Amino acid sequence: MDCKSFPGRCLIGVGLTLIGITLLAARAEVPTASTPESAADTPTKPLDADRAYAYLKQICEIGPRPSGSRGMQRQQKMLEEFFTKLGAKVTKQVFLAPNPLGGAKVRMTNLIVTWHPERTERVLLCAHYDTRPFPDQDPNPRLRRQGRFIGANDGASGVAVLMELAHLMPKLAGNLGVDFVLFDGEELVYVEGRDRYFWGSEWFAQQYVETPPEHTYRWGVLLDMVGDADLQIYHEQNSVTWPDTRPLVVDIWSTAQRLGVEEFVPRAKHLIRDDHLALRNIALIPTCNIIDFDYPYWHTEADAPGRCSGESLVKVGWVVYEWLRKEVNK
């Protein structure tokens, strides 16, 4: 995919003079652990690929889930009930955003899923859970404004990984708490270049600064487009270039190498505008983006469950979980 064609979400980074000297470091292969551990030393994968894939399908069966829609409301109810049954505290962060089509404002809702709320230092795992209003990059021009977009990879995959990880959170021992945050309004965009992205993450970041909670976040990890059956996850260029997030990237990709998850490729590729920008730049939470942007069905009707894989979901979830297990015991 030539991401130069989609300036709203991705700016090609290699060779851009705006990155300057810092990009030279990002383009180099980042050192990781020298070799994976032996099979006897490697932890057993604790996640269920079939169950994770079933979660992704369950979300997609709701249909399109753009901000403010009935589909989004159904998804919110389903997720609130799901996480609550597994022992989490679920709160809603509600705000209003301008409607790109005019008229009444759009009710936005970030879902905050809290595990071990008594722990005042925490880690933030997040994903967006809204879908694009239409499949605006579909090869069929007619579908770009009339098609049906269910966002299996771009919308449901990050949520499905968090749903699968939720089974492990109640017994997560250590010193850090964990919050899952599902951002609304990541891409309530009808016209590229006119409409704004990232309403939910920007609101969350602003509230974190303006009304500081009793807890602080040590790290943030954003999961976006992590279900592709043909999975390759490179370093996102912002994440590996920023000095405060680079250690996080190195640590997560080193964890993948230790586990033998070769789909995490320790080289920089795309420069992505995504929800991690607000978390890092506004809230000052060092946040990296785990994303596979090399997905030929991005913003098309073909972004359906059949293009995704439960194995991809649990590989990402396993890497994040093993990194988290080490982190909470530091």
GROMACS .gro file of C-alpha atoms in nm:
model
  330
    1MET     CA    1   0.000   0.000   0.000
    2ASP     CA    2   0.131   0.343  -0.094
    3CYS     CA    3   0.044   0.540   0.218
    4LYS     CA    4   0.137   0.868   0.048
    5SER     CA    5  -0.209   0.840  -0.103
    6PHE     CA    6  -0.374   0.869   0.238
    7PRO     CA    7  -0.237   1.178   0.414
    8GLY     CA    8  -0.514   1.180   0.675
    9ARG     CA    9  -0.381   0.870   0.849
   10CYS     CA   10  -0.030   0.800   0.725
   11LEU     CA   11   0.262   1.005   0.601
   12ILE     CA   12   0.542   0.815   0.431
   13GLY     CA   13   0.844   0.861   0.652
   14VAL     CA   14   1.149   0.711   0.487
   15GLY     CA   15   1.330   0.984   0.301
   16LEU     CA   16   1.123   1.275   0.429
   17THR     CA   17   1.349   1.565   0.507
   18LEU     CA   18   1.110   1.684   0.781
   19ILE     CA   19   1.221   1.396   0.999
   20GLY     CA   20   1.586   1.498   0.965
   21ILE     CA   21   1.857   1.342   1.166
   22THR     CA   22   1.623   1.170   1.411
   23LEU     CA   23   1.478   0.959   1.132
   24LEU     CA   24   1.817   0.811   1.056
   25ALA     CA   25   1.809   0.636   1.388
   26ALA     CA   26   1.453   0.517   1.335
   27ARG     CA   27   1.539   0.368   0.996
   28ALA     CA   28   1.813   0.155   1.143
   29GLU     CA   29   1.725  -0.183   1.284
   30VAL     CA   30   1.669  -0.146   1.655
   31PRO     CA   31   1.870  -0.389   1.869
   32THR     CA   32   1.668  -0.659   2.036
   33ALA     CA   33   1.746  -0.978   2.220
   34SER     CA   34   1.999  -1.180   2.022
   35THR     CA   35   1.801  -1.504   1.995
   36PRO     CA   36   1.465  -1.639   2.107
   37GLU     CA   37   1.471  -1.854   2.417
   38SER     CA   38   1.460  -2.230   2.382
   39ALA     CA   39   1.120  -2.397   2.363
   40ALA     CA   40   1.160  -2.515   2.721
   41ASP     CA   41   1.213  -2.158   2.844
   42THR     CA   42   0.944  -1.989   2.633
   43PRO     CA   43   0.617  -1.922   2.819
   44THR     CA   44   0.311  -2.112   2.703
   45LYS     CA   45   0.074  -1.898   2.498
   46PRO     CA   46  -0.216  -1.827   2.737
   47LEU     CA   47  -0.463  -1.693   2.480
   48ASP     CA   48  -0.731  -1.869   2.276
   49ALA     CA   49  -0.723  -1.794   1.902
   50ASP     CA   50  -1.070  -1.935   1.833
   51ARG     CA   51  -1.223  -1.734   2.114
   52ALA     CA   52  -1.047  -1.413   2.008
   53TYR     CA   53  -1.165  -1.460   1.649
   54ALA     CA   54  -1.519  -1.524   1.775
   55TYR     CA   55  -1.505  -1.190   1.956
   56LEU     CA   56  -1.401  -1.017   1.634
   57LYS     CA   57  -1.690  -1.180   1.447
   58GLN     CA   58  -1.934  -1.090   1.724
   59ILE     CA   59  -1.838  -0.725   1.694
   60CYS     CA   60  -1.868  -0.729   1.315
   61GLU     CA   61  -2.211  -0.895   1.332
   62ILE     CA   62  -2.337  -0.572   1.488
   63GLY     CA   63  -2.265  -0.406   1.153
   64PRO     CA   64  -2.120  -0.058   1.097
   65ARG     CA   65  -2.035   0.120   1.421
   66PRO     CA   66  -1.963   0.487   1.345
   67SER     CA   67  -1.977   0.735   1.631
   68GLY     CA   68  -2.329   0.814   1.751
   69SER     CA   69  -2.493   0.530   1.558
   70ARG     CA   70  -2.720   0.255   1.685
   71GLY     CA   71  -2.448   0.009   1.599
   72MET     CA   72  -2.207   0.193   1.826
   73GLN     CA   73  -2.464   0.195   2.107
   74ARG     CA   74  -2.515  -0.181   2.074
   75GLN     CA   75  -2.141  -0.234   2.082
   76GLN     CA   76  -2.102  -0.019   2.392
   77LYS     CA   77  -2.368  -0.217   2.577
   78MET     CA   78  -2.214  -0.548   2.475
   79LEU     CA   79  -1.863  -0.445   2.580
   80GLU     CA   80  -1.973  -0.293   2.910
   81GLU     CA   81  -2.150  -0.617   3.003
   82PHE     CA   82  -1.859  -0.831   2.884
   83PHE     CA   83  -1.585  -0.657   3.082
   84THR     CA   84  -1.802  -0.618   3.392
   85LYS     CA   85  -1.873  -0.993   3.401
   86LEU     CA   86  -1.499  -1.060   3.401
   87GLY     CA   87  -1.450  -0.838   3.705
   88ALA     CA   88  -1.352  -0.499   3.562
   89LYS     CA   89  -1.488  -0.161   3.656
   90VAL     CA   90  -1.627   0.007   3.343
   91THR     CA   91  -1.683   0.382   3.326
   92LYS     CA   92  -1.802   0.601   3.042
   93GLN     CA   93  -1.633   0.923   2.944
   94VAL     CA   94  -1.904   1.109   2.752
   95PHE     CA   95  -1.866   1.428   2.550
   96LEU     CA   96  -2.014   1.595   2.242
   97ALA     CA   97  -1.835   1.659   1.915
   98PRO     CA   98  -1.941   1.856   1.608
   99ASN     CA   99  -2.128   1.659   1.344
  100PRO     CA  100  -1.928   1.672   1.019
  101LEU     CA  101  -2.260   1.666   0.831
  102GLY     CA  102  -2.405   1.954   1.032
  103GLY     CA  103  -2.698   1.948   1.271
  104ALA     CA  104  -2.698   1.809   1.623
  105LYS     CA  105  -2.368   1.727   1.783
  106VAL     CA  106  -2.253   1.366   1.805
  107ARG     CA  107  -2.253   1.196   2.144
  108MET     CA  108  -1.911   1.037   2.192
  109THR     CA  109  -1.828   0.777   2.456
  110ASN     CA  110  -1.486   0.652   2.557
  111LEU     CA  111  -1.509   0.329   2.756
  112ILE     CA  112  -1.255   0.298   3.038
  113VAL     CA  113  -1.207  -0.056   3.166
  114THR     CA  114  -1.019  -0.062   3.497
  115TRP     CA  115  -0.837  -0.362   3.643
  116HIS     CA  116  -0.697  -0.350   3.999
  117PRO     CA  117  -0.813   0.009   4.063
  118GLU     CA  118  -0.625   0.032   4.393
  119ARG     CA  119  -0.291   0.048   4.209
  120THR     CA  120  -0.199   0.410   4.153
  121GLU     CA  121   0.068   0.356   3.889
  122ARG     CA  122  -0.085   0.207   3.577
  123VAL     CA  123  -0.040   0.097   3.217
  124LEU     CA  124  -0.281   0.205   2.945
  125LEU     CA  125  -0.378  -0.041   2.670
  126CYS     CA  126  -0.606   0.115   2.413
  127ALA     CA  127  -0.778   0.084   2.077
  128HIS     CA  128  -1.042   0.273   1.883
  129TYR     CA  129  -1.379   0.104   1.854
  130ASP     CA  130  -1.563   0.321   1.605
  131THR     CA  131  -1.572   0.251   1.233
  132ARG     CA  132  -1.535   0.479   0.934
  133PRO     CA  133  -1.878   0.598   0.812
  134PHE     CA  134  -1.819   0.459   0.462
  135PRO     CA  135  -1.556   0.245   0.285
  136ASP     CA  136  -1.403   0.551   0.123
  137GLN     CA  137  -1.107   0.367  -0.031
  138ASP     CA  138  -1.310   0.092  -0.195
  139PRO     CA  139  -1.205   0.013  -0.553
  140ASN     CA  140  -1.571   0.050  -0.653
  141PRO     CA  141  -1.639   0.426  -0.667
  142ARG     CA  142  -2.008   0.376  -0.599
  143LEU     CA  143  -1.937   0.209  -0.265
  144ARG     CA  144  -1.716   0.490  -0.137
  145ARG     CA  145  -2.024   0.690  -0.034
  146GLN     CA  146  -2.289   0.419  -0.029
  147GLY     CA  147  -2.110   0.106   0.085
  148ARG     CA  148  -2.122  -0.078   0.416
  149PHE     CA  149  -1.806  -0.072   0.626
  150ILE     CA  150  -1.784  -0.315   0.920
  151GLY     CA  151  -1.414  -0.266   0.998
  152ALA     CA  152  -1.303  -0.615   1.097
  153ASN     CA  153  -0.937  -0.516   1.111
  154ASP     CA  154  -0.976  -0.138   1.134
  155GLY     CA  155  -1.197  -0.114   1.439
  156ALA     CA  156  -1.274  -0.463   1.569
  157SER     CA  157  -0.930  -0.625   1.585
  158GLY     CA  158  -0.783  -0.412   1.864
  159VAL     CA  159  -1.103  -0.452   2.066
  160ALA     CA  160  -1.098  -0.830   2.017
  161VAL     CA  161  -0.740  -0.848   2.148
  162LEU     CA  162  -0.840  -0.654   2.459
  163MET     CA  163  -1.143  -0.880   2.509
  164GLU     CA  164  -0.917  -1.185   2.496
  165LEU     CA  165  -0.661  -1.026   2.730
  166ALA     CA  166  -0.943  -0.949   2.975
  167HIS     CA  167  -0.952  -1.315   3.077
  168LEU     CA  168  -0.599  -1.279   3.217
  169MET     CA  169  -0.630  -0.942   3.389
  170PRO     CA  170  -0.800  -1.037   3.720
  171LYS     CA  171  -0.504  -1.257   3.820
  172LEU     CA  172  -0.233  -1.020   3.698
  173ALA     CA  173  -0.001  -0.992   3.997
  174GLY     CA  174   0.241  -0.706   4.044
  175ASN     CA  175   0.266  -0.339   4.125
  176LEU     CA  176   0.094  -0.182   3.826
  177GLY     CA  177  -0.273  -0.152   3.746
  178VAL     CA  178  -0.404  -0.176   3.391
  179ASP     CA  179  -0.667   0.027   3.211
  180PHE     CA  180  -0.817  -0.064   2.875
  181VAL     CA  181  -0.950   0.246   2.699
  182LEU     CA  182  -1.169   0.221   2.392
  183PHE     CA  183  -1.166   0.548   2.202
  184ASP     CA  184  -1.467   0.681   2.017
  185GLY     CA  185  -1.445   0.920   1.723
  186GLU     CA  186  -1.108   0.808   1.592
  187GLU     CA  187  -1.231   0.846   1.235
  188LEU     CA  188  -1.566   1.020   1.210
  189VAL     CA  189  -1.448   1.144   0.872
  190TYR     CA  190  -1.670   1.191   0.568
  191VAL     CA  191  -1.443   1.426   0.375
  192GLU     CA  192  -1.067   1.384   0.396
  193GLY     CA  193  -0.891   1.708   0.482
  194ARG     CA  194  -1.209   1.869   0.616
  195ASP     CA  195  -1.315   1.647   0.905
  196ARG     CA  196  -1.114   1.585   1.221
  197TYR     CA  197  -0.974   1.258   1.348
  198PHE     CA  198  -0.903   1.142   1.705
  199TRP     CA  199  -1.187   1.304   1.901
  200GLY     CA  200  -1.185   1.037   2.172
  201SER     CA  201  -0.813   1.020   2.240
  202GLU     CA  202  -0.779   1.398   2.240
  203TRP     CA  203  -1.066   1.433   2.487
  204PHE     CA  204  -0.918   1.163   2.711
  205ALA     CA  205  -0.575   1.328   2.702
  206GLN     CA  206  -0.716   1.673   2.778
  207GLN     CA  207  -0.914   1.542   3.075
  208TYR     CA  208  -0.607   1.365   3.207
  209VAL     CA  209  -0.423   1.700   3.208
  210GLU     CA  210  -0.707   1.933   3.314
  211THR     CA  211  -0.860   1.705   3.578
  212PRO     CA  212  -0.574   1.481   3.689
  213PRO     CA  213  -0.684   1.145   3.829
  214GLU     CA  214  -0.531   0.992   4.140
  215HIS     CA  215  -0.331   0.753   3.924
  216THR     CA  216  -0.058   0.806   3.666
  217TYR     CA  217   0.031   0.607   3.355
  218ARG     CA  218   0.381   0.472   3.315
  219TRP     CA  219   0.325   0.360   2.955
  220GLY     CA  220   0.058   0.348   2.688
  221VAL     CA  221   0.021   0.090   2.409
  222LEU     CA  222  -0.217   0.149   2.119
  223LEU     CA  223  -0.348  -0.150   1.921
  224ASP     CA  224  -0.479  -0.069   1.573
  225MET     CA  225  -0.525  -0.301   1.274
  226VAL     CA  226  -0.371  -0.604   1.441
  227GLY     CA  227  -0.587  -0.883   1.297
  228ASP     CA  228  -0.459  -0.916   0.940
  229ALA     CA  229  -0.422  -1.283   0.842
  230ASP     CA  230  -0.096  -1.179   0.671
  231LEU     CA  231   0.050  -1.003   0.974
  232GLN     CA  232   0.365  -0.788   0.970
  233ILE     CA  233   0.409  -0.531   1.244
  234TYR     CA  234   0.698  -0.291   1.193
  235HIS     CA  235   0.806  -0.013   1.423
  236GLU     CA  236   0.584   0.291   1.374
  237GLN     CA  237   0.822   0.579   1.306
  238ASN     CA  238   0.691   0.826   1.563
  239SER     CA  239   0.699   0.561   1.834
  240VAL     CA  240   1.057   0.457   1.771
  241THR     CA  241   1.188   0.809   1.709
  242TRP     CA  242   1.050   0.983   2.018
  243PRO     CA  243   1.314   0.942   2.292
  244ASP     CA  244   1.054   0.873   2.562
  245THR     CA  245   0.876   0.596   2.371
  246ARG     CA  246   1.171   0.432   2.198
  247PRO     CA  247   1.259   0.219   2.505
  248LEU     CA  248   0.902   0.093   2.510
  249VAL     CA  249   0.922  -0.009   2.144
  250VAL     CA  250   1.254  -0.185   2.196
  251ASP     CA  251   1.116  -0.372   2.497
  252ILE     CA  252   0.798  -0.491   2.321
  253TRP     CA  253   0.974  -0.603   2.004
  254SER     CA  254   1.242  -0.775   2.216
  255THR     CA  255   0.960  -0.959   2.392
  256ALA     CA  256   0.827  -1.072   2.055
  257GLN     CA  257   1.170  -1.199   1.956
  258ARG     CA  258   1.204  -1.386   2.285
  259LEU     CA  259   0.870  -1.555   2.219
  260GLY     CA  260   0.957  -1.632   1.858
  261VAL     CA  261   0.676  -1.414   1.719
  262GLU     CA  262   0.842  -1.323   1.391
  263GLU     CA  263   0.553  -1.106   1.274
  264PHE     CA  264   0.698  -0.824   1.488
  265VAL     CA  265   0.967  -0.688   1.256
  266PRO     CA  266   1.228  -0.468   1.433
  267ARG     CA  267   1.255  -0.207   1.160
  268ALA     CA  268   1.074   0.123   1.110
  269LYS     CA  269   0.836   0.158   0.819
  270HIS     CA  270   0.527   0.384   0.831
  271LEU     CA  271   0.481   0.721   0.998
  272ILE     CA  272   0.125   0.705   1.132
  273ARG     CA  273  -0.111   0.969   1.263
  274ASP     CA  274  -0.316   0.782   1.522
  275ASP     CA  275  -0.453   0.800   1.876
  276HIS     CA  276  -0.107   0.766   2.030
  277LEU     CA  277  -0.025   1.124   1.926
  278ALA     CA  278  -0.269   1.283   2.171
  279LEU     CA  279  -0.169   1.050   2.453
  280ARG     CA  280   0.196   1.131   2.412
  281ASN     CA  281   0.183   1.497   2.306
  282ILE     CA  282  -0.107   1.622   2.521
  283ALA     CA  283  -0.120   1.388   2.819
  284LEU     CA  284   0.257   1.322   2.816
  285ILE     CA  285   0.197   0.948   2.846
  286PRO     CA  286   0.476   0.769   2.653
  287THR     CA  287   0.268   0.567   2.408
  288CYS     CA  288   0.364   0.347   2.114
  289ASN     CA  289   0.150   0.230   1.824
  290ILE     CA  290   0.131  -0.141   1.738
  291ILE     CA  291  -0.015  -0.139   1.387
  292ASP     CA  292   0.003  -0.336   1.064
  293PHE     CA  293  -0.066  -0.072   0.804
  294ASP     CA  294   0.020  -0.301   0.511
  295TYR     CA  295  -0.341  -0.410   0.473
  296PRO     CA  296  -0.484  -0.401   0.119
  297TYR     CA  297  -0.846  -0.391   0.241
  298TRP     CA  298  -0.810  -0.072   0.447
  299HIS     CA  299  -1.133   0.133   0.432
  300THR     CA  300  -1.298  -0.102   0.182
  301GLU     CA  301  -1.600  -0.329   0.207
  302ALA     CA  302  -1.356  -0.622   0.198
  303ASP     CA  303  -1.232  -0.542   0.551
  304ALA     CA  304  -1.432  -0.836   0.685
  305PRO     CA  305  -1.360  -1.120   0.930
  306GLY     CA  306  -1.244  -1.349   0.651
  307ARG     CA  307  -0.941  -1.123   0.599
  308CYS     CA  308  -0.842  -1.162   0.964
  309SER     CA  309  -0.704  -1.441   1.177
  310GLY     CA  310  -0.745  -1.549   1.536
  311GLU     CA  311  -0.379  -1.651   1.536
  312SER     CA  312  -0.279  -1.296   1.446
  313LEU     CA  313  -0.493  -1.159   1.729
  314VAL     CA  314  -0.342  -1.385   1.993
  315LYS     CA  315   0.014  -1.337   1.872
  316VAL     CA  316  -0.026  -0.964   1.932
  317GLY     CA  317  -0.205  -1.027   2.261
  318TRP     CA  318   0.063  -1.271   2.377
  319VAL     CA  319   0.345  -1.026   2.310
  320VAL     CA  320   0.162  -0.748   2.493
  321TYR     CA  321   0.076  -0.976   2.786
  322GLU     CA  322   0.430  -1.109   2.833
  323TRP     CA  323   0.568  -0.755   2.812
  324LEU     CA  324   0.304  -0.647   3.065
  325ARG     CA  325   0.380  -0.933   3.303
  326LYS     CA  326   0.743  -0.824   3.318
  327GLU     CA  327   0.651  -0.457   3.346
  328VAL     CA  328   0.412  -0.491   3.639
  329ASN     CA  329   0.679  -0.665   3.846
  330LYS     CA  330   0.954  -0.409   3.799
   0.00000   0.00000   0.00000
